[in-house]
Amino acid sequence: MTRRAAPSEFSMSPERITIGSVVFDKDADMVAVVRTVKGLMIGLERPTGLTWEVACGRLRPGTEREARQLQALAKLQRARMRGMS
């Protein structure tokens, strides 16, 4: 029986990180989308427009559940923005 490592048990190397992928930042305790990869520093963005950079070693791949949460947040943000116009 093969045991799959829990997402929190590993970090990501820059070679495994692709723009547009969903990742979890352990320092910020938030899920985000990769926007830039500059060496060991990864630029992240949330649907709210919040952006920041983090070292790749502090990231792990986002789970399917976290990706769905990010999609729900994006939908909520779009609805909020429509209400502001």
Coordinates of C-alpha atoms in Angstrom, one line a residue:
M1 CA 0.0 0.0 0.0
T2 CA 1.4 3.4 -1.0
R3 CA 1.0 6.2 1.5
R4 CA 0.7 9.6 0.0
A5 CA 2.3 12.4 1.9
A6 CA -0.1 15.0 3.4
P7 CA 0.2 18.4 1.6
S8 CA 1.7 20.0 4.7
E9 CA 4.6 17.5 4.8
F10 CA 6.5 18.9 1.9
S11 CA 7.5 22.2 0.3
M12 CA 7.9 23.0 -3.4
S13 CA 11.0 23.5 -5.5
P14 CA 11.0 26.3 -8.2
E15 CA 11.0 23.7 -11.0
R16 CA 7.6 22.3 -9.8
I17 CA 5.9 25.7 -9.6
T18 CA 4.0 26.9 -12.7
I19 CA 2.3 30.2 -13.3
G20 CA -1.4 29.9 -12.7
S21 CA -1.2 27.0 -10.2
V22 CA -2.8 27.0 -6.8
V23 CA -0.5 26.9 -3.9
F24 CA -0.7 27.3 -0.1
D25 CA 1.6 29.8 1.6
K26 CA 2.5 28.4 5.0
D27 CA 3.7 31.8 6.3
A28 CA 0.6 33.7 5.3
D29 CA -1.7 30.7 6.0
M30 CA -3.5 31.4 2.7
V31 CA -4.1 29.8 -0.6
A32 CA -3.2 31.8 -3.7
V33 CA -2.4 31.6 -7.4
V34 CA 1.1 31.8 -8.7
R35 CA 1.6 34.9 -10.8
T36 CA 5.4 35.1 -11.2
V37 CA 8.5 32.9 -10.6
K38 CA 11.7 34.8 -10.1
G39 CA 14.4 32.4 -9.0
L40 CA 13.5 31.2 -5.5
M41 CA 10.9 34.0 -5.0
I42 CA 7.3 33.3 -6.1
G43 CA 4.8 36.1 -6.7
L44 CA 1.3 35.2 -5.4
E45 CA -2.1 36.7 -5.9
R46 CA -5.6 36.3 -4.3
P47 CA -8.8 37.1 -6.1
T48 CA -9.2 40.2 -3.9
G49 CA -6.1 41.7 -5.6
L50 CA -3.8 41.0 -2.6
T51 CA -0.3 40.2 -3.9
W52 CA 2.9 39.2 -2.2
E53 CA 6.1 37.3 -2.7
V54 CA 7.3 34.3 -0.8
A55 CA 10.3 31.9 -0.9
C56 CA 9.4 28.7 -2.8
G57 CA 10.3 26.6 0.2
R58 CA 7.4 28.0 2.2
L59 CA 4.8 26.8 -0.4
R60 CA 3.0 23.5 -0.9
P61 CA 0.6 22.6 -3.7
G62 CA -2.9 23.6 -3.0
T63 CA -5.5 20.8 -2.5
E64 CA -8.6 20.4 -4.6
R65 CA -10.6 21.8 -1.7
E66 CA -8.4 24.9 -1.5
A67 CA -8.7 25.4 -5.2
R68 CA -12.5 25.3 -4.9
Q69 CA -12.3 27.8 -2.0
L70 CA -10.2 30.1 -4.1
Q71 CA -12.8 29.9 -6.9
A72 CA -15.6 30.7 -4.4
L73 CA -13.6 33.7 -3.2
A74 CA -13.2 34.9 -6.8
K75 CA -16.9 34.5 -7.4
L76 CA -17.7 36.5 -4.2
Q77 CA -15.2 39.2 -5.2
R78 CA -16.8 39.6 -8.7
A79 CA -20.2 39.9 -7.1
R80 CA -18.9 42.6 -4.6
M81 CA -17.3 44.5 -7.5
R82 CA -20.6 44.5 -9.5
G83 CA -22.4 45.9 -6.4
M84 CA -19.9 48.8 -6.2
S85 CA -20.7 50.1 -9.7

